[in-house]
Amino acid sequence: MLDPQQFKMVRMGSSAYLIPVEDDSNEKNKQMANAISSKLIASKDLEGGDAGANPVDPSQYNNVDFLGSKKSTSTRYRKILSEALSEPPMYLVPFGKGWAEDLFALLHNSVRREVQDLYYIVNSMYKRSVDLSPQDVSDFYEWLSFFALLLDFFFQFDEKSLMHWIESRVELTDHVAREQRESRAERAMATIDAIEDCRFRFEHLPPGEVLPTLKVSMEKLSSVLLEHFRLEEQIVIPAVTGAFSEEDGKEFEKKMFDVLRNMDESHTIMAMLMRSIKNEERLREYQGKYLKIPGAGFFKTVRFKKEYISAKREFHQTHTRLVYVFFDRWNEAHLGAEDEQWQNQQ
């Protein structure tokens, strides 16, 4: 039997190891611990141990050499364990609070959802910057092209359709005046250009030198978007509910889908608008309104629906799927770095 007082648990990444304390008087215990340490102990096993077992002191996890070795950790492993990018509070607004709130939530949430993915993807790249490949960069900019399309639609529609409709009855001043709105839109799209400019730098510089510049542009973008969403939700929505009825809102919603159907890449944009909606009933409602073309015959309606389904499928294959690709690469790199660290310490 092992003496619990002569061993301690150390944690590296998602694994834990049993190592002997510094005590050369018991060589047998040291040999037994080395044998046991060759097996990974899943974190769920650590959490669900026997009630009578000695608790593991969390302080032992910090600043402990890998399996008691004095060798330093690898650059790759340190990078994997380093702090992730700080994500902005891009929380989705729930539907059902009111017709005006739902109208803005449809637009705002679609952008919020993409920003969440943007940070996840770049986090994956940051963690793997030592081994970042040209395929990673290519996939990121493929993803970015869709996000840029949505962002351009959002600001164009917001200003030319939504705000134009609102200002027919409401005077918007100060931070929600037209000049301020247009300034935020210009700043947001400028950050997309800045992120795009990093593509050339990735071709000629180490990723570790380019990613900080990318991070700065992302932080500027999220700051502008958070400000824009906050002002519209706190100032514009109350003004809208005071000046327009729910029936007015339904009429505008019809115009919104009319505008959307006549835009370039309309099906792709519609698919992106629908991504953040988790309520199946609301999702079917919006899709039904989009697919119902006023005055269209049966065959035109069927063809339009098939085109939308095909475009939505392609969108998920070429855009949303990439988030899972970056997740898999991140996970694989973590496991690889942990294994490399293990091998280096032998």
Coordinates of C-alpha atoms in Angstrom, one line a residue:
M1 CA 0.0 0.0 0.0
L2 CA 1.1 3.5 -0.7
D3 CA 1.5 5.9 2.2
P4 CA -0.7 9.0 1.3
Q5 CA 1.6 11.2 3.4
Q6 CA 4.5 10.4 1.0
F7 CA 2.9 11.5 -2.2
K8 CA 1.4 14.5 -3.8
M9 CA -0.8 15.2 -6.8
V10 CA 0.3 17.6 -9.5
R11 CA -1.8 18.8 -12.4
M12 CA -0.6 19.6 -15.9
G13 CA -3.3 20.7 -18.4
S14 CA -6.2 18.2 -18.3
S15 CA -4.1 15.5 -16.6
A16 CA -2.9 14.8 -13.1
Y17 CA 0.1 12.8 -11.8
L18 CA 1.1 11.2 -8.5
I19 CA 4.7 11.9 -7.5
P20 CA 6.7 11.2 -4.4
V21 CA 7.6 13.9 -2.0
E22 CA 11.3 14.8 -1.5
D23 CA 12.2 11.8 0.7
D24 CA 15.0 9.5 -0.4
S25 CA 14.4 7.2 2.6
N26 CA 11.7 5.2 0.9
E27 CA 12.9 4.1 -2.5
K28 CA 10.1 1.6 -2.8
N29 CA 7.4 4.2 -2.6
K30 CA 9.3 6.3 -5.2
Q31 CA 9.3 3.4 -7.7
M32 CA 5.6 2.7 -7.1
A33 CA 4.7 6.4 -7.6
N34 CA 6.7 6.5 -10.9
A35 CA 4.7 3.5 -12.2
I36 CA 1.4 5.0 -11.2
S37 CA 2.3 8.4 -12.6
S38 CA 2.5 6.9 -16.1
K39 CA -1.3 6.8 -16.2
L40 CA -3.4 9.8 -16.7
I41 CA -6.0 10.5 -14.1
A42 CA -9.1 12.2 -15.6
S43 CA -10.3 15.3 -13.9
K44 CA -13.7 13.7 -13.3
D45 CA -12.1 11.0 -11.3
L46 CA -10.3 13.6 -9.2
E47 CA -13.6 15.3 -8.5
G48 CA -15.5 12.1 -7.7
G49 CA -13.0 10.3 -5.4
D50 CA -13.9 8.4 -2.3
A51 CA -15.2 10.4 0.6
G52 CA -12.5 9.0 2.8
A53 CA -9.7 9.8 0.5
N54 CA -7.2 12.6 1.5
P55 CA -8.2 15.8 -0.3
V56 CA -5.8 17.2 -2.9
D57 CA -4.3 20.6 -2.0
P58 CA -5.0 22.9 -5.0
S59 CA -1.9 24.9 -4.1
Q60 CA 0.2 21.9 -5.1
Y61 CA -0.9 22.4 -8.7
N62 CA 0.9 25.7 -9.0
N63 CA 4.5 26.2 -9.9
V64 CA 5.3 22.5 -9.6
D65 CA 7.8 21.0 -12.0
F66 CA 6.5 18.4 -14.4
L67 CA 6.6 15.1 -12.5
G68 CA 9.2 16.6 -10.1
S69 CA 11.6 17.3 -12.9
K70 CA 13.7 20.5 -12.9
K71 CA 13.6 20.8 -16.6
S72 CA 11.8 23.9 -18.1
T73 CA 8.6 23.6 -20.0
S74 CA 8.6 24.0 -23.8
T75 CA 7.6 27.2 -25.5
R76 CA 4.7 25.4 -27.2
Y77 CA 3.4 24.1 -23.9
R78 CA 3.7 27.5 -22.2
K79 CA 1.8 29.1 -25.1
I80 CA -1.0 26.5 -24.8
L81 CA -1.4 27.2 -21.1
S82 CA -1.1 31.0 -21.4
E83 CA -4.1 33.3 -20.8
A84 CA -6.7 33.4 -23.6
L85 CA -7.9 36.6 -25.1
S86 CA -10.3 38.5 -23.0
E87 CA -13.7 38.2 -24.7
P88 CA -16.1 41.2 -24.8
P89 CA -19.6 40.9 -23.2
M90 CA -21.4 40.0 -26.4
Y91 CA -24.4 38.5 -24.7
L92 CA -27.4 37.6 -26.9
V93 CA -30.6 39.5 -26.1
P94 CA -33.5 37.1 -25.5
F95 CA -36.6 37.4 -27.8
G96 CA -40.1 38.0 -26.4
K97 CA -39.7 41.2 -24.5
G98 CA -41.6 43.2 -27.1
W99 CA -42.0 43.8 -30.8
A100 CA -39.4 46.6 -31.0
E101 CA -37.0 44.7 -28.8
D102 CA -37.3 41.7 -31.0
L103 CA -36.7 43.7 -34.1
F104 CA -33.4 45.1 -32.8
A105 CA -32.4 41.7 -31.2
L106 CA -32.7 40.0 -34.6
L107 CA -30.1 42.4 -36.1
H108 CA -27.9 42.9 -33.0
N109 CA -27.7 39.2 -32.1
S110 CA -26.6 38.1 -35.5
V111 CA -23.5 40.3 -35.2
R112 CA -22.9 39.4 -31.6
R113 CA -23.0 35.7 -32.5
E114 CA -20.3 36.3 -35.2
V115 CA -18.1 38.3 -32.8
Q116 CA -18.2 35.4 -30.3
D117 CA -16.9 33.1 -33.1
L118 CA -14.3 35.6 -34.1
Y119 CA -12.8 35.6 -30.6
Y120 CA -12.9 31.8 -30.4
I121 CA -11.1 31.4 -33.7
V122 CA -8.4 34.0 -32.9
N123 CA -8.0 32.4 -29.5
S124 CA -7.3 29.1 -31.2
M125 CA -4.7 30.9 -33.4
Y126 CA -3.1 32.6 -30.4
K127 CA -2.7 29.3 -28.5
R128 CA -1.1 27.7 -31.6
S129 CA 1.0 30.7 -32.8
V130 CA 4.2 28.6 -32.6
D131 CA 2.9 26.2 -35.2
L132 CA 0.3 28.3 -37.0
S133 CA 0.1 27.2 -40.6
P134 CA -0.8 29.0 -43.9
Q135 CA -4.0 26.9 -43.9
D136 CA -5.0 28.5 -40.5
V137 CA -4.6 31.9 -42.0
S138 CA -6.4 31.1 -45.2
D139 CA -9.3 29.5 -43.2
F140 CA -9.5 32.6 -40.9
Y141 CA -9.8 35.0 -43.8
E142 CA -12.4 32.7 -45.5
W143 CA -14.4 33.0 -42.3
L144 CA -13.8 36.8 -42.1
S145 CA -15.3 37.3 -45.6
F146 CA -18.7 36.2 -44.4
F147 CA -18.5 38.3 -41.2
A148 CA -17.6 41.4 -43.2
L149 CA -20.6 40.7 -45.5
L150 CA -22.9 40.6 -42.5
L151 CA -21.4 43.7 -40.9
D152 CA -21.7 45.7 -44.1
F153 CA -25.4 44.6 -44.4
F154 CA -26.0 45.5 -40.7
F155 CA -24.8 49.1 -40.9
Q156 CA -26.3 49.7 -44.4
F157 CA -29.7 48.4 -43.3
D158 CA -29.5 50.0 -39.9
E159 CA -29.0 53.5 -41.4
K160 CA -30.8 53.4 -44.8
S161 CA -33.9 51.4 -43.7
L162 CA -34.4 51.1 -40.0
M163 CA -33.2 54.6 -38.9
H164 CA -34.9 56.2 -41.9
W165 CA -38.2 54.6 -40.8
I166 CA -37.7 55.7 -37.2
E167 CA -36.8 59.2 -38.0
S168 CA -40.0 59.7 -39.9
R169 CA -41.6 60.1 -36.5
V170 CA -38.8 60.5 -34.0
E171 CA -36.0 63.0 -33.8
L172 CA -32.8 61.2 -32.9
T173 CA -30.1 63.5 -31.4
D174 CA -26.8 63.5 -29.5
H175 CA -25.2 60.0 -29.5
V176 CA -27.9 58.5 -31.7
A177 CA -27.9 61.4 -34.3
R178 CA -27.1 60.4 -37.8
E179 CA -23.5 61.8 -37.8
Q180 CA -22.7 59.7 -34.7
R181 CA -24.2 56.6 -36.1
E182 CA -22.3 57.0 -39.4
S183 CA -19.1 57.6 -37.5
R184 CA -19.5 54.3 -35.6
A185 CA -20.2 52.5 -38.8
E186 CA -17.1 53.9 -40.5
R187 CA -14.9 53.0 -37.5
A188 CA -16.3 49.4 -37.4
M189 CA -15.7 48.8 -41.1
A190 CA -12.2 50.4 -40.8
T191 CA -11.3 47.7 -38.3
I192 CA -12.3 45.0 -40.7
D193 CA -10.0 46.6 -43.3
A194 CA -7.2 46.6 -40.7
I195 CA -7.8 42.9 -39.9
E196 CA -7.7 42.3 -43.7
D197 CA -4.4 44.2 -44.0
C198 CA -2.8 41.7 -41.5
R199 CA -3.1 39.0 -44.2
F200 CA -0.1 40.3 -46.0
R201 CA 1.9 40.6 -42.8
F202 CA 1.1 36.9 -42.1
E203 CA 2.9 36.0 -45.3
H204 CA 6.1 37.8 -44.3
L205 CA 6.3 37.8 -40.5
P206 CA 6.0 35.2 -37.7
P207 CA 2.4 34.8 -36.5
G208 CA 3.5 35.9 -33.0
E209 CA 4.3 39.3 -34.4
V210 CA 1.1 39.7 -36.4
L211 CA -1.5 38.4 -33.9
P212 CA -1.1 41.3 -31.4
T213 CA -2.0 43.8 -34.2
L214 CA -5.0 41.6 -35.1
K215 CA -6.0 41.7 -31.4
V216 CA -5.9 45.5 -31.3
S217 CA -8.2 45.7 -34.3
M218 CA -10.6 43.2 -32.8
E219 CA -10.8 45.1 -29.5
K220 CA -11.5 48.3 -31.4
L221 CA -14.3 46.6 -33.3
S222 CA -15.9 45.1 -30.3
S223 CA -15.8 48.4 -28.5
V224 CA -17.6 50.2 -31.3
L225 CA -20.2 47.5 -31.6
L226 CA -20.9 47.4 -27.9
E227 CA -21.3 51.2 -27.9
H228 CA -23.6 51.1 -30.9
F229 CA -25.8 48.2 -29.5
R230 CA -26.1 49.9 -26.1
L231 CA -27.2 53.3 -27.5
E232 CA -29.8 51.7 -29.8
E233 CA -31.2 49.5 -27.1
Q234 CA -31.2 52.1 -24.3
I235 CA -32.3 55.2 -26.3
V236 CA -33.7 54.3 -29.7
I237 CA -36.0 51.3 -28.6
P238 CA -37.9 53.3 -26.0
A239 CA -38.4 56.1 -28.5
V240 CA -39.7 53.6 -31.1
T241 CA -42.2 52.0 -28.7
G242 CA -43.5 55.5 -27.9
A243 CA -44.0 56.6 -31.5
F244 CA -45.0 53.4 -33.3
S245 CA -47.5 50.7 -32.7
E246 CA -47.1 46.9 -33.0
E247 CA -48.9 47.0 -36.3
D248 CA -46.4 49.6 -37.5
G249 CA -43.7 47.3 -36.5
K250 CA -45.2 44.4 -38.5
E251 CA -45.5 46.6 -41.6
F252 CA -41.8 47.5 -41.3
E253 CA -40.9 43.9 -40.8
K254 CA -42.5 43.1 -44.2
K255 CA -40.4 45.9 -45.7
M256 CA -37.3 44.5 -44.1
F257 CA -37.7 41.1 -45.7
D258 CA -38.6 42.8 -49.0
V259 CA -35.3 44.7 -48.8
L260 CA -33.4 41.6 -47.8
R261 CA -34.8 39.4 -50.7
N262 CA -33.6 42.0 -53.2
M263 CA -30.0 42.2 -51.9
D264 CA -27.0 40.5 -53.3
E265 CA -26.1 37.4 -51.2
S266 CA -29.6 37.7 -49.6
H267 CA -29.8 34.0 -48.7
T268 CA -26.4 34.0 -47.0
I269 CA -27.3 37.1 -45.0
M270 CA -30.7 35.6 -44.1
A271 CA -28.9 32.4 -42.8
M272 CA -26.6 34.6 -40.7
L273 CA -29.6 36.5 -39.2
M274 CA -31.2 33.2 -38.2
R275 CA -28.1 31.7 -36.6
S276 CA -28.6 33.3 -33.2
I277 CA -32.3 32.3 -32.9
K278 CA -32.7 29.2 -30.7
N279 CA -36.5 29.3 -30.5
E280 CA -37.8 27.0 -33.2
E281 CA -41.2 28.7 -33.5
R282 CA -39.6 32.1 -33.9
L283 CA -37.2 30.7 -36.4
R284 CA -39.9 29.2 -38.6
E285 CA -41.9 32.4 -38.4
Y286 CA -39.0 34.5 -39.7
Q287 CA -38.1 32.0 -42.4
G288 CA -41.7 31.8 -43.5
K289 CA -42.0 35.5 -43.9
Y290 CA -38.7 35.7 -45.9
L291 CA -39.7 32.8 -48.2
K292 CA -43.2 34.2 -48.9
I293 CA -42.6 36.4 -51.9
P294 CA -45.6 38.8 -52.4
G295 CA -47.3 38.1 -55.7
A296 CA -45.1 35.2 -56.6
G297 CA -46.5 32.1 -58.3
F298 CA -46.0 28.5 -57.0
F299 CA -43.0 27.6 -59.1
K300 CA -41.1 30.8 -58.3
T301 CA -41.8 30.4 -54.6
V302 CA -40.6 26.7 -54.7
R303 CA -37.4 27.7 -56.6
F304 CA -36.7 30.6 -54.2
K305 CA -37.0 28.2 -51.2
K306 CA -34.7 25.6 -52.8
E307 CA -32.1 28.3 -53.5
Y308 CA -32.3 29.4 -49.9
I309 CA -31.9 25.9 -48.5
S310 CA -28.9 25.3 -50.8
A311 CA -27.3 28.6 -49.9
K312 CA -27.9 28.0 -46.2
R313 CA -26.2 24.5 -46.5
E314 CA -23.2 26.0 -48.3
F315 CA -23.0 28.8 -45.7
H316 CA -22.7 26.3 -42.9
Q317 CA -20.2 24.2 -44.7
T318 CA -17.9 27.1 -45.6
H319 CA -18.4 29.4 -42.6
T320 CA -19.9 28.0 -39.3
R321 CA -18.0 24.7 -39.8
L322 CA -14.7 26.5 -39.6
V323 CA -15.3 27.3 -35.9
Y324 CA -15.4 23.6 -35.2
V325 CA -12.3 23.1 -37.4
F326 CA -10.4 25.6 -35.2
F327 CA -11.7 23.9 -32.1
D328 CA -10.3 20.6 -33.3
R329 CA -7.0 22.1 -34.1
W330 CA -6.8 23.8 -30.7
N331 CA -7.7 20.6 -28.9
E332 CA -5.2 18.5 -31.0
A333 CA -2.4 21.1 -30.3
H334 CA -3.1 21.0 -26.6
L335 CA -2.8 17.2 -26.5
G336 CA 0.3 17.3 -28.7
A337 CA 2.0 19.9 -26.5
E338 CA 1.2 18.0 -23.4
D339 CA 2.6 14.8 -24.9
E340 CA 5.7 16.6 -26.0
Q341 CA 6.1 18.1 -22.6
W342 CA 5.9 14.6 -21.1
Q343 CA 8.4 13.2 -23.5
N344 CA 10.8 16.1 -22.9
Q345 CA 10.8 15.5 -19.1
Q346 CA 11.7 11.8 -19.4

